[in-house]
Coordinates of C-alpha atoms and ligand atoms in Angstrom, one line a residue:
X1 CA 61.2 93.0 43.0
X2 CA 59.7 90.2 45.2
X3 CA 59.3 86.5 44.9
X4 CA 55.9 84.8 44.6
X5 CA 54.1 81.8 43.3
X6 CA 52.3 82.9 40.1
X7 CA 49.6 81.0 38.3
X8 CA 49.3 81.8 34.6
X9 CA 46.8 80.5 32.1
X10 CA 48.0 79.0 28.8
X11 CA 46.1 77.5 25.9
X12 CA 46.4 74.0 27.4
X13 CA 45.5 74.9 31.0
X14 CA 47.2 76.7 33.8
X15 CA 50.7 76.5 35.3
X16 CA 52.1 77.6 38.6
X17 CA 55.7 78.5 39.3
X18 CA 57.9 80.5 41.7
X19 CA 59.0 83.7 40.0
X20 CA 60.3 87.3 40.6
X21 CA 57.8 90.1 40.2
X22 CA 58.2 93.9 40.0
X23 CA 56.6 95.9 42.8
X24 CA 54.8 98.0 40.1
X25 CA 52.7 95.0 39.2
X26 CA 51.1 94.8 42.7
X27 CA 47.3 95.3 42.4
X28 CA 45.5 98.4 43.7
X29 CA 45.1 98.8 47.4
X30 CA 45.8 101.2 50.2
X31 CA 48.2 99.1 52.3
X32 CA 51.4 97.2 51.3
X33 CA 52.5 94.4 53.5
X34 CA 55.9 92.8 53.8
X35 CA 54.8 89.2 54.2
X36 CA 56.6 87.1 56.8
X37 CA 54.6 83.9 56.5
X38 CA 51.8 82.3 54.5
X39 CA 50.3 78.9 54.4
X40 CA 48.7 76.3 52.2
X41 CA 45.0 75.6 52.7
X42 CA 42.8 73.1 50.8
X43 CA 41.5 76.0 48.7
X44 CA 45.1 77.1 47.8
X45 CA 45.9 73.6 46.7
X46 CA 42.8 73.6 44.4
X47 CA 43.9 77.0 43.0
X48 CA 47.6 75.9 42.4
X49 CA 46.7 72.6 40.8
X50 CA 43.7 73.9 38.9
X51 CA 41.6 71.1 40.3
X52 CA 38.9 73.5 41.5
X53 CA 37.5 76.8 40.0
X54 CA 39.1 79.0 42.6
X55 CA 41.1 81.5 40.5
X56 CA 38.8 84.1 39.0
X57 CA 41.4 86.0 37.0
X58 CA 44.9 85.3 35.6
X59 CA 47.8 85.8 36.3
X60 CA 47.1 85.2 40.0
X61 CA 49.3 84.9 43.1
X62 CA 47.5 82.2 45.2
X63 CA 47.3 82.2 49.0
X64 CA 44.1 83.1 50.9
X65 CA 46.1 83.9 54.0
X66 CA 49.2 85.9 55.0
X67 CA 50.8 87.5 58.0
X68 CA 53.4 90.2 58.0
X69 CA 54.3 93.9 58.7
X70 CA 52.9 97.0 57.1
X71 CA 55.4 98.6 54.7
X72 CA 53.2 101.5 53.6
X73 CA 49.7 102.6 54.4
X74 CA 47.2 105.2 53.2
X75 CA 44.5 103.6 55.4
X76 CA 43.6 105.7 58.5
X77 CA 43.4 102.7 60.8
X78 CA 46.6 101.0 59.8
X79 CA 50.2 102.3 60.6
X80 CA 53.5 101.5 59.0
X81 CA 55.3 98.8 61.1
X82 CA 52.1 97.2 62.5
X83 CA 51.8 93.4 62.5
X84 CA 48.8 92.4 60.5
X85 CA 47.2 89.2 59.1
X86 CA 44.6 88.5 56.4
X87 CA 42.2 85.6 55.8
X88 CA 40.0 85.3 52.8
X89 CA 38.2 88.4 51.3
X90 CA 38.8 86.8 47.8
X91 CA 42.5 87.3 48.2
X92 CA 44.3 84.5 46.3
X93 CA 41.1 84.1 44.2
X94 CA 40.4 87.4 42.6
X95 CA 43.1 89.7 44.2
X96 CA 46.8 88.7 44.4
X97 CA 47.4 86.7 47.5
X98 CA 49.7 85.5 50.2
X99 CA 52.1 83.0 48.7
X100 CA 54.4 85.9 48.1
X101 CA 56.9 88.2 49.8
X102 CA 54.6 91.2 49.3
X103 CA 50.9 92.0 49.0
X104 CA 49.0 95.2 48.4
X105 CA 45.4 95.0 49.7
X106 CA 42.5 97.1 51.1
X107 CA 43.2 98.1 54.7
X108 CA 39.7 97.0 55.8
X109 CA 40.7 93.4 55.0
X110 CA 43.5 93.4 57.5
X111 CA 43.3 92.7 61.2
X112 CA 46.1 93.3 63.8
X113 CA 47.9 90.1 64.7
X114 CA 47.3 89.4 68.4
X115 CA 50.4 90.0 70.5
X116 CA 50.5 86.4 71.6
X117 CA 50.8 85.1 68.0
X118 CA 53.9 85.3 65.9
X119 CA 53.4 85.7 62.1
X120 CA 54.6 82.0 61.6
X121 CA 52.1 80.8 64.2
X122 CA 49.3 82.9 62.7
X123 CA 49.9 81.0 59.5
X124 CA 50.2 77.7 61.2
X125 CA 46.7 78.5 62.3
X126 CA 45.6 80.1 59.0
X127 CA 42.1 80.0 57.5
X128 CA 41.9 76.4 58.6
X129 CA 42.4 77.2 62.3
X130 CA 40.4 80.4 62.1
X131 CA 37.5 78.3 60.6
X132 CA 37.9 75.8 63.4
X133 CA 37.4 78.6 65.8
X134 CA 34.4 79.9 63.9
X135 CA 32.9 76.4 64.1
X136 CA 33.5 76.3 67.9
X137 CA 32.0 79.8 68.3
X138 CA 28.9 78.8 66.3
X139 CA 28.4 75.7 68.4
X140 CA 28.8 77.8 71.6
X141 CA 26.2 80.4 70.2
X142 CA 23.9 77.4 69.7
X143 CA 24.3 76.6 73.4
X144 CA 26.7 73.7 73.3
X145 CA 28.9 73.1 76.4
X146 CA 31.2 70.3 77.5
X147 CA 28.3 68.8 79.6
X148 CA 26.2 68.5 76.4
X149 CA 28.1 65.3 75.4
X150 CA 30.8 64.1 73.0
X151 CA 31.7 66.1 69.9
X152 CA 32.8 64.4 66.6
X153 CA 35.4 65.9 64.3
X154 CA 35.6 64.6 60.7
X155 CA 38.7 64.9 58.5
X156 CA 40.5 64.8 61.7
X157 CA 44.0 64.5 60.3
X158 CA 43.5 67.6 58.2
X159 CA 44.2 71.2 59.1
X160 CA 40.7 72.3 60.2
X161 CA 40.2 68.9 61.9
X162 CA 43.4 69.0 63.9
X163 CA 43.0 72.5 65.3
X164 CA 39.3 71.7 66.0
X165 CA 40.3 68.8 68.1
X166 CA 42.9 70.8 70.1
X167 CA 40.5 73.7 70.6
X168 CA 37.6 71.5 71.8
X169 CA 39.9 69.5 74.1
X170 CA 41.3 72.7 75.6
X171 CA 37.7 73.9 76.2
X172 CA 36.9 70.7 78.1
X173 CA 35.0 68.7 75.5
X174 CA 35.3 64.9 75.0
X175 CA 36.3 64.7 71.3
X176 CA 35.9 61.8 68.9
X177 CA 38.1 62.0 65.8
X178 CA 37.0 60.4 62.5
X179 CA 39.8 59.7 60.1
X180 CA 40.7 57.7 57.0
X181 CA 44.2 57.4 58.4
X182 CA 44.0 55.1 61.4
X183 CA 47.8 55.1 61.4
X184 CA 47.5 58.7 62.8
X185 CA 45.8 57.5 66.0
X186 CA 48.7 58.4 68.2
X187 CA 48.9 61.9 66.7
X188 CA 45.1 62.4 67.1
X189 CA 45.1 61.2 70.7
X190 CA 48.1 63.6 71.3
X191 CA 45.9 66.5 70.1
X192 CA 43.2 65.5 72.5
X193 CA 40.9 62.9 70.9
X194 CA 39.5 60.4 73.4
X195 CA 38.4 58.0 70.6
X196 CA 39.5 57.6 67.0
X197 CA 37.0 56.3 64.5
X198 CA 37.8 54.8 61.1
X199 CA 35.9 57.0 58.6
X200 CA 34.9 53.9 56.7
X201 CA 32.2 53.5 59.3
X202 CA 30.7 56.8 58.1
X203 CA 31.4 56.5 54.4
X204 CA 28.8 54.1 53.1
X205 CA 25.2 55.2 52.2
X206 CA 23.2 54.9 55.4
X207 CA 19.7 55.3 56.8
X208 CA 18.6 58.9 57.4
X209 CA 18.1 58.1 61.1
X210 CA 20.7 56.0 62.9
X211 CA 21.8 55.2 66.4
X212 CA 22.2 58.5 68.4
X213 CA 25.9 58.9 69.2
X214 CA 27.2 62.4 69.5
X215 CA 25.9 65.7 70.9
X216 CA 27.6 67.7 68.2
X217 CA 30.0 67.6 65.3
X218 CA 32.4 69.7 63.3
X219 CA 32.3 68.4 59.7
X220 CA 35.1 69.2 57.2
X221 CA 34.2 66.7 54.5
X222 CA 30.5 67.0 53.5
X223 CA 28.9 64.4 51.2
X224 CA 27.9 60.9 52.6
X225 CA 29.9 61.4 55.7
X226 CA 28.0 64.6 56.6
X227 CA 24.7 62.7 55.9
X228 CA 25.7 59.9 58.2
X229 CA 26.9 62.3 60.9
X230 CA 23.5 64.1 60.8
X231 CA 21.8 60.8 61.1
X232 CA 23.8 59.9 64.2
X233 CA 23.6 63.2 66.2
X234 CA 21.6 63.0 69.4
X235 CA 18.1 64.7 69.4
X236 CA 18.3 68.5 69.3
X237 CA 22.0 68.3 68.6
X238 CA 24.1 70.4 66.3
X239 CA 26.5 70.1 63.4
X240 CA 28.8 72.8 62.2
X241 CA 29.6 72.1 58.5
X242 CA 32.5 73.8 56.9
X243 CA 34.1 71.5 54.3
X244 CA 33.7 69.4 51.3
X245 CA 36.9 67.2 51.2
X246 CA 34.7 64.1 50.4
X247 CA 32.3 66.0 48.1
X248 CA 29.8 68.9 47.6
X249 CA 26.8 66.7 47.6
X250 CA 24.7 66.0 50.7
X251 CA 22.7 62.8 50.2
X252 CA 20.2 62.8 53.1
X253 CA 16.5 63.5 53.8
X254 CA 14.8 66.0 56.1
X255 CA 14.3 63.2 58.7
X256 CA 17.2 64.2 61.1
X257 CA 16.0 67.8 61.0
X258 CA 12.3 67.3 61.5
X259 CA 12.2 64.0 63.5
X260 CA 15.2 64.6 65.7
X261 CA 15.5 68.4 65.7
X262 CA 19.0 68.3 64.4
X263 CA 20.5 71.7 63.6
X264 CA 23.0 72.2 60.7
X265 CA 25.1 75.4 61.0
X266 CA 26.9 76.4 57.8
X267 CA 30.2 78.1 58.3
X268 CA 31.8 80.4 55.6
X269 CA 35.0 82.0 56.9
X270 CA 35.3 84.2 53.8
X271 CA 32.2 86.3 54.5
X272 CA 32.5 86.7 58.2
X273 CA 32.2 90.4 59.4
X274 CA 35.3 92.1 60.7
X275 CA 34.0 92.0 64.3
X276 CA 33.7 88.2 64.3
X277 CA 37.1 87.8 62.7
X278 CA 38.7 89.9 65.4
X279 CA 36.9 87.9 68.1
X280 CA 38.0 84.6 66.6
X281 CA 41.6 85.7 66.5
X282 CA 41.4 87.1 70.0
X283 CA 40.3 83.7 71.2
X284 CA 42.9 82.0 69.1
X285 CA 45.5 84.2 70.8
X286 CA 44.1 83.2 74.2
X287 CA 44.2 79.5 73.3
X288 CA 47.6 79.6 71.6
X289 CA 49.3 77.5 74.3
X290 CA 46.9 74.6 73.8
X291 CA 46.7 74.5 70.0
X292 CA 49.8 72.2 69.8
X293 CA 50.9 74.0 66.7
X294 CA 54.3 72.3 66.6
X295 CA 52.5 69.0 66.5
X296 CA 50.0 70.1 63.9
X297 CA 52.4 72.1 61.6
X298 CA 55.2 71.4 59.1
X299 CA 57.2 74.4 57.7
X300 CA 57.9 74.5 54.0
X301 CA 59.6 76.9 51.6
X302 CA 57.7 79.0 49.0
X303 CA 59.0 76.9 46.1
X304 CA 57.8 73.7 47.8
X305 CA 54.2 74.9 47.9
X306 CA 53.5 73.7 44.3
X307 CA 54.4 70.1 45.0
X308 CA 52.8 70.2 48.5
X309 CA 49.5 71.4 46.8
X310 CA 49.3 68.0 45.0
X311 CA 50.1 66.1 48.1
X312 CA 47.5 68.0 50.1
X313 CA 44.7 67.1 47.6
X314 CA 45.8 63.5 47.7
X315 CA 45.4 63.4 51.5
X316 CA 49.1 62.9 52.1
X317 CA 49.6 66.0 54.3
X318 CA 48.9 65.7 58.1
X319 CA 47.7 68.9 59.8
X320 CA 48.9 72.3 58.6
X321 CA 51.6 73.6 56.3
X322 CA 53.2 77.0 57.2
X323 CA 55.1 78.6 54.3
X324 CA 58.3 80.5 54.8
X325 CA 57.9 83.0 51.9
X326 CA 61.5 84.2 52.2
X327 CA 63.0 80.9 51.2
Ligands
LIG401 N1 33.9 77.0 55.0 C1 35.0 77.6 55.1 O1 35.1 78.8 55.3 C2 36.3 76.8 55.0 C3 37.5 77.2 55.6 C4 38.6 76.4 55.6 C5 38.5 75.1 55.0 N2 37.3 74.8 54.4 C6 37.1 73.5 53.8 O2 37.3 72.5 54.8 C7 37.8 71.3 54.3 C8 39.0 70.9 55.1 O3 40.0 71.9 54.9 P1 41.5 71.6 55.5 O4 42.3 72.8 55.3 O5 41.4 70.9 56.8 O6 41.9 70.5 54.4 P2 42.9 69.2 54.6 O7 44.0 69.6 55.5 O8 43.2 68.7 53.2 O9 42.0 68.2 55.4 C9 41.0 67.5 54.8 C10 40.8 66.2 55.5 O10 39.6 65.6 55.0 C11 39.8 64.2 55.0 N3 39.5 63.7 53.6 C12 40.2 63.9 52.5 N4 39.6 63.3 51.4 C13 38.5 62.7 51.9 C14 37.5 61.9 51.3 N5 37.5 61.6 50.0 N6 36.5 61.4 52.0 C15 36.5 61.7 53.4 N7 37.4 62.5 54.0 C16 38.4 63.0 53.3 C17 41.2 63.9 55.3 O11 41.3 63.6 56.7 P3 41.5 62.1 57.3 O12 42.7 61.6 56.6 O13 41.7 62.3 58.8 O14 40.2 61.4 57.0 C18 41.9 65.2 55.1 O15 43.1 65.3 55.9 C19 38.1 71.6 52.8 O16 37.0 71.1 52.0 C20 38.2 73.1 52.8 O17 37.9 73.6 51.5 C21 36.2 75.6 54.4

């Protein structure tokens, strides 16, 4: 038996609770992992609360991330006792996920946890931090460097936002943090932001071309803010867009793209090939000392994940939540 959060569907909607589950109910897969830590991402909060169509089949154990040790393996590349982690692949959506003491998955979904990163820290990073690294790598592939100019990060007090700031700062960029929580200014400056911008300045409908302000941006919120960000990027600049915390819409015109040569890079962490995942985690291992994970992360117990999901969607959580699945 193992403990997990289970989402079940009833006539009047869905319900999530912590419960004990028999090992025989684990889904098909060639590797079984004893999970040591998990986390709560925005997507997990949507799944647990039912506020977004994340769960594809019920009952479902949510959790798009986990880190732990291999308990049994029929996969040629993965040995019993190895430390592994998983991000995405539809886990926690269509295959039982990480908010659990155990998972059974396909071996090709797992990557080895870098030696520098403990299971808890891997989950303090989680899909949010891994996505922040994918955004940074996409900006670098585009040719961005610290001499290009300032980089804006939106949704700065959130998980992707906080780790993006710390990563960019460590790489030598001057970072501007846009937040709806000006009270978090000290925290954001502590992570490495040189300026903190009230997101109200970016939230109203604006002209498609505005004053050129930043060389690049990592956007975690979408909607009007992303439209205003694109309108304010310097000519030939670049935006890595990964989130939709404000909304899925994108009310702009082609003007920033055809009149200023702005480039919009879409980031989808779920579909990244294995080689890019391994590279992102290698670099996260290399950067671990500068990620300020103790500043960014709060540790919670498995049972707390249900209430924390509501708080996360209401914008009450700062940074990241690491989940101790054994408590
Ligand atoms: N593409 C991918 O593969 C991928 C991977 C991971 C996450 N994501 C997405 O990225 C987004 C951020 O994820 P996360 O884990 O960082 O979530 P999070 O911790 O909840 O952070 C989201 C942040 O967005 C800001 N925000 C919230 N509501 C807003 C609103 N109505 N208008 C404007 N800003 C708002 C808040 O920051 P402030 O209080 O500082 O303004 C909040 O902290 C989510 O949409 C998530 O689904 C995508």
